[in-house]
Amino acid sequence: EAGRTGGDGPDAWRPPRLSPANAAYVIHTSGSTGTPKGVVTSHRGLANLVAVHIDRYALGTGSRVLQLLSPGFDVSMADIWPVLCAGGRLVLAPPGRLHATGEELVGLMRDRRITRVAMTPTLLAQLPPEDLPDLRTLVLGGEPAPEDVRRRWSAGREMYNEYGVTEATVTSTLYRTPDGPGTPPIGRPVGNTRAYVLDGFLQPVPPGTAGELYLAGAGLARGYLGRARLTAERFVACPFAPGERMYRTG
């Protein structure tokens, strides 16, 4: 091949320089605009997601995670990679079962002895109450979980409210959800992640004051594929960490 001379001259082939900032994958999301945009996620962000989930959800060789979501949806990355990197088992919903009835889904979780599953509170509310002794961890997101759903499903297992955006690699904050009254908060930032509530001048607002949520840290994406202007609008310089960026969640 041209350039692969094997020597040290100017035409010698050299392996490309690799970095944690290199792109790992692209996920398209429409967000609040309704217009699809490709979010370029880095290897650093994906590696941090894996480390956070293995640590927080105690994933290991005995873990069995059910993947219910399409790989085109960013939350699927949190189902796929952490359990595989922990040496556990990823259970794929059989074809045609992604939209299964509540009884079918519960049966699948029981038969495959699922230990962790992530879903919306709306989907969880549709599942019939049944003893699932292997299910140790329930991860909810996308909307607040009603009190009755939390009370019904939290007994004997850990339930988490998870918040994140595609632009910050899926998981930015977590909260261990109790079964009592009230709406669970989004929790505190996960490892290597920072969250700021700022005003229009990028200054922190006092407690109890409305502001805009900004996210920073290892999970920040590279930006939007082929959309430099939009990237510059949403990924801005972080005034609290020179040389770093933060993402405006809106």
PDB file of C-alpha atoms in Angstrom:
ATOM      1  CA  GLU A   1       0.000   0.000   0.000  1.00  0.00           C
ATOM      2  CA  ALA A   2       1.134   3.515  -0.725  1.00  0.00           C
ATOM      3  CA  GLY A   3       2.670   5.100   2.309  1.00  0.00           C
ATOM      4  CA  ARG A   4       3.300   1.797   4.119  1.00  0.00           C
ATOM      5  CA  THR A   5       7.052   1.629   3.539  1.00  0.00           C
ATOM      6  CA  GLY A   6       7.882   0.310   6.990  1.00  0.00           C
ATOM      7  CA  GLY A   7      10.754   2.772   7.358  1.00  0.00           C
ATOM      8  CA  ASP A   8      11.167   6.062   9.142  1.00  0.00           C
ATOM      9  CA  GLY A   9      11.034   8.294   6.084  1.00  0.00           C
ATOM     10  CA  PRO A  10       8.364  10.865   5.238  1.00  0.00           C
ATOM     11  CA  ASP A  11       6.244   8.241   3.439  1.00  0.00           C
ATOM     12  CA  ALA A  12       6.282   5.736   6.298  1.00  0.00           C
ATOM     13  CA  TRP A  13       2.850   4.668   7.534  1.00  0.00           C
ATOM     14  CA  ARG A  14       2.092   5.729  11.053  1.00  0.00           C
ATOM     15  CA  PRO A  15      -0.922   4.694  13.098  1.00  0.00           C
ATOM     16  CA  PRO A  16      -3.399   7.492  13.753  1.00  0.00           C
ATOM     17  CA  ARG A  17      -3.161   9.284  17.057  1.00  0.00           C
ATOM     18  CA  LEU A  18      -5.997   8.164  19.293  1.00  0.00           C
ATOM     19  CA  SER A  19      -7.553  10.149  22.101  1.00  0.00           C
ATOM     20  CA  PRO A  20     -10.419   9.800  24.603  1.00  0.00           C
ATOM     21  CA  ALA A  21     -11.915  12.774  22.763  1.00  0.00           C
ATOM     22  CA  ASN A  22     -12.327  10.726  19.563  1.00  0.00           C
ATOM     23  CA  ALA A  23     -15.886  10.031  18.451  1.00  0.00           C
ATOM     24  CA  ALA A  24     -17.443   6.804  19.740  1.00  0.00           C
ATOM     25  CA  TYR A  25     -20.891   7.005  18.117  1.00  0.00           C
ATOM     26  CA  VAL A  26     -23.520   9.396  16.764  1.00  0.00           C
ATOM     27  CA  ILE A  27     -27.094   9.442  18.074  1.00  0.00           C
ATOM     28  CA  HIS A  28     -29.767  11.546  16.394  1.00  0.00           C
ATOM     29  CA  THR A  29     -32.167  13.434  18.622  1.00  0.00           C
ATOM     30  CA  SER A  30     -34.816  16.033  17.891  1.00  0.00           C
ATOM     31  CA  GLY A  31     -35.009  17.464  21.404  1.00  0.00           C
ATOM     32  CA  SER A  32     -37.439  20.343  21.824  1.00  0.00           C
ATOM     33  CA  THR A  33     -36.979  21.656  18.281  1.00  0.00           C
ATOM     34  CA  GLY A  34     -38.426  18.683  16.405  1.00  0.00           C
ATOM     35  CA  THR A  35     -35.507  18.839  13.944  1.00  0.00           C
ATOM     36  CA  PRO A  36     -33.173  15.803  14.050  1.00  0.00           C
ATOM     37  CA  LYS A  37     -29.546  16.542  14.875  1.00  0.00           C
ATOM     38  CA  GLY A  38     -26.657  14.139  15.237  1.00  0.00           C
ATOM     39  CA  VAL A  39     -24.906  14.247  18.611  1.00  0.00           C
ATOM     40  CA  VAL A  40     -21.276  13.086  18.452  1.00  0.00           C
ATOM     41  CA  THR A  41     -20.395  11.283  21.688  1.00  0.00           C
ATOM     42  CA  SER A  42     -16.765  10.772  22.692  1.00  0.00           C
ATOM     43  CA  HIS A  43     -15.021   7.680  24.039  1.00  0.00           C
ATOM     44  CA  ARG A  44     -14.394   9.643  27.244  1.00  0.00           C
ATOM     45  CA  GLY A  45     -18.114  10.204  27.698  1.00  0.00           C
ATOM     46  CA  LEU A  46     -18.990   6.578  26.982  1.00  0.00           C
ATOM     47  CA  ALA A  47     -16.263   5.297  29.328  1.00  0.00           C
ATOM     48  CA  ASN A  48     -17.551   7.546  32.100  1.00  0.00           C
ATOM     49  CA  LEU A  49     -21.109   6.305  31.552  1.00  0.00           C
ATOM     50  CA  VAL A  50     -19.897   2.714  31.853  1.00  0.00           C
ATOM     51  CA  ALA A  51     -17.945   3.437  35.050  1.00  0.00           C
ATOM     52  CA  VAL A  52     -20.869   5.290  36.657  1.00  0.00           C
ATOM     53  CA  HIS A  53     -23.399   2.539  35.949  1.00  0.00           C
ATOM     54  CA  ILE A  54     -21.124  -0.309  37.039  1.00  0.00           C
ATOM     55  CA  ASP A  55     -20.435   1.475  40.320  1.00  0.00           C
ATOM     56  CA  ARG A  56     -23.905   2.819  41.118  1.00  0.00           C
ATOM     57  CA  TYR A  57     -25.897  -0.239  40.056  1.00  0.00           C
ATOM     58  CA  ALA A  58     -23.332  -2.789  41.290  1.00  0.00           C
ATOM     59  CA  LEU A  59     -23.133  -4.517  37.912  1.00  0.00           C
ATOM     60  CA  GLY A  60     -21.070  -7.694  37.745  1.00  0.00           C
ATOM     61  CA  THR A  61     -20.856 -11.166  36.283  1.00  0.00           C
ATOM     62  CA  GLY A  62     -24.216 -12.118  37.767  1.00  0.00           C
ATOM     63  CA  SER A  63     -26.075  -9.129  36.327  1.00  0.00           C
ATOM     64  CA  ARG A  64     -28.738  -9.604  33.660  1.00  0.00           C
ATOM     65  CA  VAL A  65     -29.924  -6.385  32.031  1.00  0.00           C
ATOM     66  CA  LEU A  66     -32.960  -6.246  29.761  1.00  0.00           C
ATOM     67  CA  GLN A  67     -32.678  -3.959  26.745  1.00  0.00           C
ATOM     68  CA  LEU A  68     -36.108  -2.677  25.790  1.00  0.00           C
ATOM     69  CA  LEU A  69     -35.133   0.346  23.715  1.00  0.00           C
ATOM     70  CA  SER A  70     -33.960   0.688  20.135  1.00  0.00           C
ATOM     71  CA  PRO A  71     -30.194   1.277  19.710  1.00  0.00           C
ATOM     72  CA  GLY A  72     -31.212   4.491  17.946  1.00  0.00           C
ATOM     73  CA  PHE A  73     -32.275   5.880  21.334  1.00  0.00           C
ATOM     74  CA  ASP A  74     -29.442   7.114  23.538  1.00  0.00           C
ATOM     75  CA  VAL A  75     -30.645   5.403  26.736  1.00  0.00           C
ATOM     76  CA  SER A  76     -29.905   2.055  25.069  1.00  0.00           C
ATOM     77  CA  MET A  77     -26.187   2.834  25.444  1.00  0.00           C
ATOM     78  CA  ALA A  78     -26.640   2.654  29.223  1.00  0.00           C
ATOM     79  CA  ASP A  79     -28.282  -0.750  28.838  1.00  0.00           C
ATOM     80  CA  ILE A  80     -25.732  -2.230  26.444  1.00  0.00           C
ATOM     81  CA  TRP A  81     -22.206  -1.226  27.420  1.00  0.00           C
ATOM     82  CA  PRO A  82     -22.024  -1.152  31.241  1.00  0.00           C
ATOM     83  CA  VAL A  83     -23.274  -4.706  31.784  1.00  0.00           C
ATOM     84  CA  LEU A  84     -21.093  -6.119  29.002  1.00  0.00           C
ATOM     85  CA  CYS A  85     -18.020  -4.326  30.362  1.00  0.00           C
ATOM     86  CA  ALA A  86     -18.857  -5.724  33.816  1.00  0.00           C
ATOM     87  CA  GLY A  87     -18.949  -9.283  32.462  1.00  0.00           C
ATOM     88  CA  GLY A  88     -22.706  -9.616  32.868  1.00  0.00           C
ATOM     89  CA  ARG A  89     -25.408 -10.639  30.427  1.00  0.00           C
ATOM     90  CA  LEU A  90     -27.380  -8.365  28.104  1.00  0.00           C
ATOM     91  CA  VAL A  91     -30.831  -9.778  27.353  1.00  0.00           C
ATOM     92  CA  LEU A  92     -32.366  -8.514  24.124  1.00  0.00           C
ATOM     93  CA  ALA A  93     -36.130  -8.380  23.881  1.00  0.00           C
ATOM     94  CA  PRO A  94     -37.122 -10.884  21.140  1.00  0.00           C
ATOM     95  CA  PRO A  95     -38.355  -9.456  17.816  1.00  0.00           C
ATOM     96  CA  GLY A  96     -41.899  -8.229  18.172  1.00  0.00           C
ATOM     97  CA  ARG A  97     -41.634  -8.017  21.967  1.00  0.00           C
ATOM     98  CA  LEU A  98     -40.486  -4.395  22.188  1.00  0.00           C
ATOM     99  CA  HIS A  99     -44.157  -3.448  22.328  1.00  0.00           C
ATOM    100  CA  ALA A 100     -45.324  -6.469  24.289  1.00  0.00           C
ATOM    101  CA  THR A 101     -48.242  -6.358  26.688  1.00  0.00           C
ATOM    102  CA  GLY A 102     -47.607  -5.872  30.380  1.00  0.00           C
ATOM    103  CA  GLU A 103     -48.118  -9.578  31.080  1.00  0.00           C
ATOM    104  CA  GLU A 104     -45.674 -10.588  28.334  1.00  0.00           C
ATOM    105  CA  LEU A 105     -43.029  -8.158  29.541  1.00  0.00           C
ATOM    106  CA  VAL A 106     -43.289  -9.308  33.145  1.00  0.00           C
ATOM    107  CA  GLY A 107     -43.113 -12.915  31.955  1.00  0.00           C
ATOM    108  CA  LEU A 108     -39.963 -12.141  29.989  1.00  0.00           C
ATOM    109  CA  MET A 109     -38.366 -10.492  33.018  1.00  0.00           C
ATOM    110  CA  ARG A 110     -39.278 -13.468  35.206  1.00  0.00           C
ATOM    111  CA  ASP A 111     -38.145 -16.153  32.750  1.00  0.00           C
ATOM    112  CA  ARG A 112     -34.819 -14.455  31.971  1.00  0.00           C
ATOM    113  CA  ARG A 113     -34.247 -13.592  35.644  1.00  0.00           C
ATOM    114  CA  ILE A 114     -33.605  -9.931  34.881  1.00  0.00           C
ATOM    115  CA  THR A 115     -31.738  -8.087  37.650  1.00  0.00           C
ATOM    116  CA  ARG A 116     -31.874  -4.538  36.238  1.00  0.00           C
ATOM    117  CA  VAL A 117     -34.219  -2.797  33.832  1.00  0.00           C
ATOM    118  CA  ALA A 118     -34.743   0.813  32.757  1.00  0.00           C
ATOM    119  CA  MET A 119     -38.101   2.149  31.583  1.00  0.00           C
ATOM    120  CA  THR A 120     -40.487   5.067  31.875  1.00  0.00           C
ATOM    121  CA  PRO A 121     -42.906   5.301  34.808  1.00  0.00           C
ATOM    122  CA  THR A 122     -45.762   5.115  32.287  1.00  0.00           C
ATOM    123  CA  LEU A 123     -44.597   1.704  31.081  1.00  0.00           C
ATOM    124  CA  LEU A 124     -43.961   0.483  34.623  1.00  0.00           C
ATOM    125  CA  ALA A 125     -47.495   1.491  35.638  1.00  0.00           C
ATOM    126  CA  GLN A 126     -48.882  -0.813  32.936  1.00  0.00           C
ATOM    127  CA  LEU A 127     -47.138  -3.900  34.315  1.00  0.00           C
ATOM    128  CA  PRO A 128     -49.214  -6.216  36.490  1.00  0.00           C
ATOM    129  CA  PRO A 129     -47.889  -6.603  40.036  1.00  0.00           C
ATOM    130  CA  GLU A 130     -45.973  -9.854  40.209  1.00  0.00           C
ATOM    131  CA  ASP A 131     -43.194 -11.263  42.326  1.00  0.00           C
ATOM    132  CA  LEU A 132     -39.878 -10.791  40.507  1.00  0.00           C
ATOM    133  CA  PRO A 133     -37.303 -11.924  43.077  1.00  0.00           C
ATOM    134  CA  ASP A 134     -34.331 -11.450  40.741  1.00  0.00           C
ATOM    135  CA  LEU A 135     -35.150  -7.829  39.880  1.00  0.00           C
ATOM    136  CA  ARG A 136     -32.903  -5.785  42.163  1.00  0.00           C
ATOM    137  CA  THR A 137     -32.714  -2.440  40.361  1.00  0.00           C
ATOM    138  CA  LEU A 138     -35.346  -0.340  38.589  1.00  0.00           C
ATOM    139  CA  VAL A 139     -34.194   2.764  36.723  1.00  0.00           C
ATOM    140  CA  LEU A 140     -36.880   5.280  35.805  1.00  0.00           C
ATOM    141  CA  GLY A 141     -36.611   8.410  33.693  1.00  0.00           C
ATOM    142  CA  GLY A 142     -38.258  10.718  31.222  1.00  0.00           C
ATOM    143  CA  GLU A 143     -41.078  11.787  33.552  1.00  0.00           C
ATOM    144  CA  PRO A 144     -41.979  11.890  37.266  1.00  0.00           C
ATOM    145  CA  ALA A 145     -42.950   8.561  38.819  1.00  0.00           C
ATOM    146  CA  PRO A 146     -46.348   8.615  40.590  1.00  0.00           C
ATOM    147  CA  GLU A 147     -46.362   7.721  44.270  1.00  0.00           C
ATOM    148  CA  ASP A 148     -48.526   4.623  43.816  1.00  0.00           C
ATOM    149  CA  VAL A 149     -46.157   3.221  41.169  1.00  0.00           C
ATOM    150  CA  ARG A 150     -43.140   3.825  43.382  1.00  0.00           C
ATOM    151  CA  ARG A 151     -44.813   2.224  46.372  1.00  0.00           C
ATOM    152  CA  ARG A 152     -45.884  -0.832  44.376  1.00  0.00           C
ATOM    153  CA  TRP A 153     -42.507  -1.511  42.762  1.00  0.00           C
ATOM    154  CA  SER A 154     -39.873  -0.297  45.224  1.00  0.00           C
ATOM    155  CA  ALA A 155     -40.404  -2.953  47.899  1.00  0.00           C
ATOM    156  CA  GLY A 156     -37.381  -5.222  48.126  1.00  0.00           C
ATOM    157  CA  ARG A 157     -35.360  -3.444  45.437  1.00  0.00           C
ATOM    158  CA  GLU A 158     -33.584  -0.201  44.621  1.00  0.00           C
ATOM    159  CA  MET A 159     -35.415   2.343  42.468  1.00  0.00           C
ATOM    160  CA  TYR A 160     -33.658   5.302  40.873  1.00  0.00           C
ATOM    161  CA  ASN A 161     -34.823   8.446  39.136  1.00  0.00           C
ATOM    162  CA  GLU A 162     -32.312   9.159  36.380  1.00  0.00           C
ATOM    163  CA  TYR A 163     -31.891  12.404  34.431  1.00  0.00           C
ATOM    164  CA  GLY A 164     -29.730  13.098  31.437  1.00  0.00           C
ATOM    165  CA  VAL A 165     -29.535  14.364  27.885  1.00  0.00           C
ATOM    166  CA  THR A 166     -27.951  12.942  24.753  1.00  0.00           C
ATOM    167  CA  GLU A 167     -25.505  15.852  24.689  1.00  0.00           C
ATOM    168  CA  ALA A 168     -24.090  14.747  28.065  1.00  0.00           C
ATOM    169  CA  THR A 169     -23.992  10.984  27.380  1.00  0.00           C
ATOM    170  CA  VAL A 170     -27.270   9.726  28.805  1.00  0.00           C
ATOM    171  CA  THR A 171     -26.844   9.939  32.596  1.00  0.00           C
ATOM    172  CA  SER A 172     -26.058  13.213  34.352  1.00  0.00           C
ATOM    173  CA  THR A 173     -27.842  12.935  37.707  1.00  0.00           C
ATOM    174  CA  LEU A 174     -29.311  10.147  39.852  1.00  0.00           C
ATOM    175  CA  TYR A 175     -31.634   9.986  42.831  1.00  0.00           C
ATOM    176  CA  ARG A 176     -32.458   6.945  44.958  1.00  0.00           C
ATOM    177  CA  THR A 177     -36.251   7.131  44.963  1.00  0.00           C
ATOM    178  CA  PRO A 178     -38.226   6.542  48.174  1.00  0.00           C
ATOM    179  CA  ASP A 179     -41.752   5.176  48.159  1.00  0.00           C
ATOM    180  CA  GLY A 180     -43.195   8.135  50.087  1.00  0.00           C
ATOM    181  CA  PRO A 181     -45.210  11.140  48.907  1.00  0.00           C
ATOM    182  CA  GLY A 182     -43.927  13.960  46.749  1.00  0.00           C
ATOM    183  CA  THR A 183     -42.197  14.191  43.386  1.00  0.00           C
ATOM    184  CA  PRO A 184     -38.645  12.774  43.399  1.00  0.00           C
ATOM    185  CA  PRO A 185     -35.958  15.281  42.364  1.00  0.00           C
ATOM    186  CA  ILE A 186     -33.449  14.540  39.634  1.00  0.00           C
ATOM    187  CA  GLY A 187     -30.766  14.066  42.271  1.00  0.00           C
ATOM    188  CA  ARG A 188     -27.086  14.936  42.321  1.00  0.00           C
ATOM    189  CA  PRO A 189     -24.527  14.798  39.495  1.00  0.00           C
ATOM    190  CA  VAL A 190     -22.885  11.442  38.851  1.00  0.00           C
ATOM    191  CA  GLY A 191     -19.117  10.958  38.854  1.00  0.00           C
ATOM    192  CA  ASN A 192     -17.042  13.412  36.798  1.00  0.00           C
ATOM    193  CA  THR A 193     -20.154  15.507  36.120  1.00  0.00           C
ATOM    194  CA  ARG A 194     -21.086  19.010  37.270  1.00  0.00           C
ATOM    195  CA  ALA A 195     -24.469  20.733  37.174  1.00  0.00           C
ATOM    196  CA  TYR A 196     -25.067  24.468  37.433  1.00  0.00           C
ATOM    197  CA  VAL A 197     -28.305  26.462  37.664  1.00  0.00           C
ATOM    198  CA  LEU A 198     -27.446  29.841  36.135  1.00  0.00           C
ATOM    199  CA  ASP A 199     -29.053  33.129  35.161  1.00  0.00           C
ATOM    200  CA  GLY A 200     -28.778  34.899  31.809  1.00  0.00           C
ATOM    201  CA  PHE A 201     -25.320  36.189  32.754  1.00  0.00           C
ATOM    202  CA  LEU A 202     -24.030  32.674  33.541  1.00  0.00           C
ATOM    203  CA  GLN A 203     -24.019  33.373  37.255  1.00  0.00           C
ATOM    204  CA  PRO A 204     -25.400  30.938  39.872  1.00  0.00           C
ATOM    205  CA  VAL A 205     -28.914  31.762  41.037  1.00  0.00           C
ATOM    206  CA  PRO A 206     -29.843  31.722  44.750  1.00  0.00           C
ATOM    207  CA  PRO A 207     -31.520  28.582  46.133  1.00  0.00           C
ATOM    208  CA  GLY A 208     -35.199  28.476  45.240  1.00  0.00           C
ATOM    209  CA  THR A 209     -34.751  30.784  42.244  1.00  0.00           C
ATOM    210  CA  ALA A 210     -35.510  29.634  38.708  1.00  0.00           C
ATOM    211  CA  GLY A 211     -32.620  29.423  36.282  1.00  0.00           C
ATOM    212  CA  GLU A 212     -31.284  27.355  33.390  1.00  0.00           C
ATOM    213  CA  LEU A 213     -29.556  24.022  33.978  1.00  0.00           C
ATOM    214  CA  TYR A 214     -26.066  23.650  32.526  1.00  0.00           C
ATOM    215  CA  LEU A 215     -24.083  20.405  32.505  1.00  0.00           C
ATOM    216  CA  ALA A 216     -20.312  19.982  32.387  1.00  0.00           C
ATOM    217  CA  GLY A 217     -17.742  17.250  32.816  1.00  0.00           C
ATOM    218  CA  ALA A 218     -16.504  14.068  31.175  1.00  0.00           C
ATOM    219  CA  GLY A 219     -19.847  13.182  29.593  1.00  0.00           C
ATOM    220  CA  LEU A 220     -20.095  16.263  27.393  1.00  0.00           C
ATOM    221  CA  ALA A 221     -20.455  15.390  23.710  1.00  0.00           C
ATOM    222  CA  ARG A 222     -18.152  16.739  21.024  1.00  0.00           C
ATOM    223  CA  GLY A 223     -21.065  18.630  19.495  1.00  0.00           C
ATOM    224  CA  TYR A 224     -23.567  18.310  16.663  1.00  0.00           C
ATOM    225  CA  LEU A 225     -22.485  16.540  13.491  1.00  0.00           C
ATOM    226  CA  GLY A 226     -21.949  19.069  10.695  1.00  0.00           C
ATOM    227  CA  ARG A 227     -23.620  21.901  12.640  1.00  0.00           C
ATOM    228  CA  ALA A 228     -20.858  24.124  13.966  1.00  0.00           C
ATOM    229  CA  ARG A 229     -23.114  27.119  14.623  1.00  0.00           C
ATOM    230  CA  LEU A 230     -25.590  25.124  16.699  1.00  0.00           C
ATOM    231  CA  THR A 231     -22.709  23.503  18.581  1.00  0.00           C
ATOM    232  CA  ALA A 232     -21.339  26.946  19.471  1.00  0.00           C
ATOM    233  CA  GLU A 233     -24.777  28.052  20.681  1.00  0.00           C
ATOM    234  CA  ARG A 234     -25.408  25.087  22.961  1.00  0.00           C
ATOM    235  CA  PHE A 235     -21.891  24.170  24.108  1.00  0.00           C
ATOM    236  CA  VAL A 236     -20.464  27.296  25.721  1.00  0.00           C
ATOM    237  CA  ALA A 237     -17.321  28.159  27.663  1.00  0.00           C
ATOM    238  CA  CYS A 238     -17.556  27.239  31.335  1.00  0.00           C
ATOM    239  CA  PRO A 239     -16.790  30.275  33.534  1.00  0.00           C
ATOM    240  CA  PHE A 240     -16.032  28.018  36.504  1.00  0.00           C
ATOM    241  CA  ALA A 241     -13.391  25.839  34.807  1.00  0.00           C
ATOM    242  CA  PRO A 242     -11.124  27.643  32.323  1.00  0.00           C
ATOM    243  CA  GLY A 243     -10.675  25.743  29.081  1.00  0.00           C
ATOM    244  CA  GLU A 244     -13.761  23.564  29.614  1.00  0.00           C
ATOM    245  CA  ARG A 245     -17.244  23.724  28.125  1.00  0.00           C
ATOM    246  CA  MET A 246     -20.736  23.270  29.473  1.00  0.00           C
ATOM    247  CA  TYR A 247     -24.016  22.371  27.778  1.00  0.00           C
ATOM    248  CA  ARG A 248     -27.117  24.552  27.926  1.00  0.00           C
ATOM    249  CA  THR A 249     -30.008  22.172  28.511  1.00  0.00           C
ATOM    250  CA  GLY A 250     -32.661  24.813  27.852  1.00  0.00           C
TER     251      GLY A 250
END
